[in-house]
């Protein structure tokens, strides 16, 4: 296993190019199952999760050729409709094959993903929606066995705006008979890109990006061709890297409209953020003000930025409160930050952070994807050396992060553990 070593205390300066969005590339890869023929995706990030998705698609029978960030996917010879536990347990987004397989082949056998470090993360809302479209769902031996003669449009109201649930139902409804209305749908930029890609394939969708999405099913779809949008969470992570090291970074690919909540909180904390031609420039300040945040669905403050923002608040001059409302166990980074000298108390779904100027480097352990990023940020801002182990978590969602940070002046490298 690898670890990342950081000698902190350096202000980061320069510019960084953000890679394609993991949470857009994954549903787009699975959307190719909806159509025969050759699809093409560009700006696909080089991540472990993408490799897992490619492995799953190949197990289903897709032929995939990847040249750098450009993927050609041919789904003419799909020979299986089963997503096995071995793959689904390593990446829960594999459940996004349910909608496309049901819509095109009328059946799917997908392992239930099981829990993960940040929460139980059930898929009950996905299954309820697919049943509303006429699918027969059985849960047996840890698998979802789904069949449908022909999906029929329906009105579906989500109990909560689930990102994956909205994506699965968007893809299923695209080929259902008649109209589907998704109410209380997720509004993330990745949902908008998926809908736009489906429309370019011939789907009839209106309202993506709002809470109500209308889909008129069509008989068949054409292959997709699209360029993955930049990763707003990677961008946000580098924006915080500038703020936490009092640096000055142009984050190429950062999109203002996708970052409003983070921009507002970083500005409140004392950073200066300027929109430039193809990105956002973030100028950090040595003095950081404490800021309270409460995570929420888009366009609220993203849960995927909570751990990174907490690292920033460990340096603020005062006390801040961070409430996590989306997942039930997303404070795994707290114990590790405490090992680095952070003063954090957990109170139910909130963490109270008393900022300090003597965070010290320490050996720490990554527990999940965004917690890993939070430890890297804390290491960048701490004096002496931090070693982050189990960084396979990090490699799931950040492409070459240590190389990008080193190019900004950080003293950071990867070592065999
Ligand atoms: C997506 O996960 C992202 N993953 C997550 O990013 C992100 O944190 C999450 O959305 C929220 O923004 C991908 O896009 C691949 P949800 P998803 O369904 O779709 C509950 C990262 O770091 N829920 O919106 O699984 C669920 O338990 C990852 O890149 C149900 O109860 O998120 C959770 O508490 C981590 N029943 C909440 O809703 C359901 O059927 C949000 O889940 C579905 C969800």
Coordinates of N, CA and C in Angstrom, one line a residue, residues 5 102 126 162 183 198 212-214 251 273 289 376 388 410-411:
X5 N 3.5 11.5 1.9 CA 4.3 12.2 2.9 C 4.3 13.7 2.5
X102 N -32.3 -2.5 -17.0 CA -33.7 -2.8 -17.0 C -34.4 -2.2 -18.2
X126 N -34.1 4.1 -5.0 CA -33.9 3.7 -6.4 C -34.9 2.6 -6.7
X162 N -32.2 12.2 -3.8 CA -31.1 11.3 -4.0 C -30.4 11.5 -5.3
X183 N -40.2 14.0 -9.0 CA -40.4 15.1 -8.1 C -39.4 15.0 -6.9
X198 N -28.1 12.3 -22.3 CA -29.3 11.5 -22.7 C -30.0 12.2 -23.8
X212 N -38.0 19.2 -10.4 CA -39.0 18.5 -11.1 C -38.5 18.2 -12.5
X213 N -38.3 16.9 -12.9 CA -37.8 16.5 -14.2 C -38.9 15.7 -14.9
X214 N -39.1 16.1 -16.2 CA -40.1 15.4 -17.0 C -39.4 14.6 -18.1
X251 N -7.4 28.0 -10.1 CA -8.0 26.7 -10.3 C -8.7 26.6 -11.6
X273 N -11.7 35.5 -3.7 CA -12.0 34.6 -4.8 C -12.3 35.5 -6.0
X289 N -11.0 33.5 9.6 CA -12.1 33.7 10.5 C -12.9 32.4 10.6
X376 N -4.7 15.5 3.9 CA -3.6 16.1 3.0 C -3.6 17.7 3.2
X388 N 0.2 10.2 5.4 CA -1.2 9.8 5.3 C -1.1 8.4 4.7
X410 N 4.2 22.5 -3.1 CA 4.1 21.7 -1.9 C 5.2 20.7 -1.9
X411 N 5.7 20.5 -0.6 CA 6.7 19.5 -0.4 C 6.0 18.2 -0.1

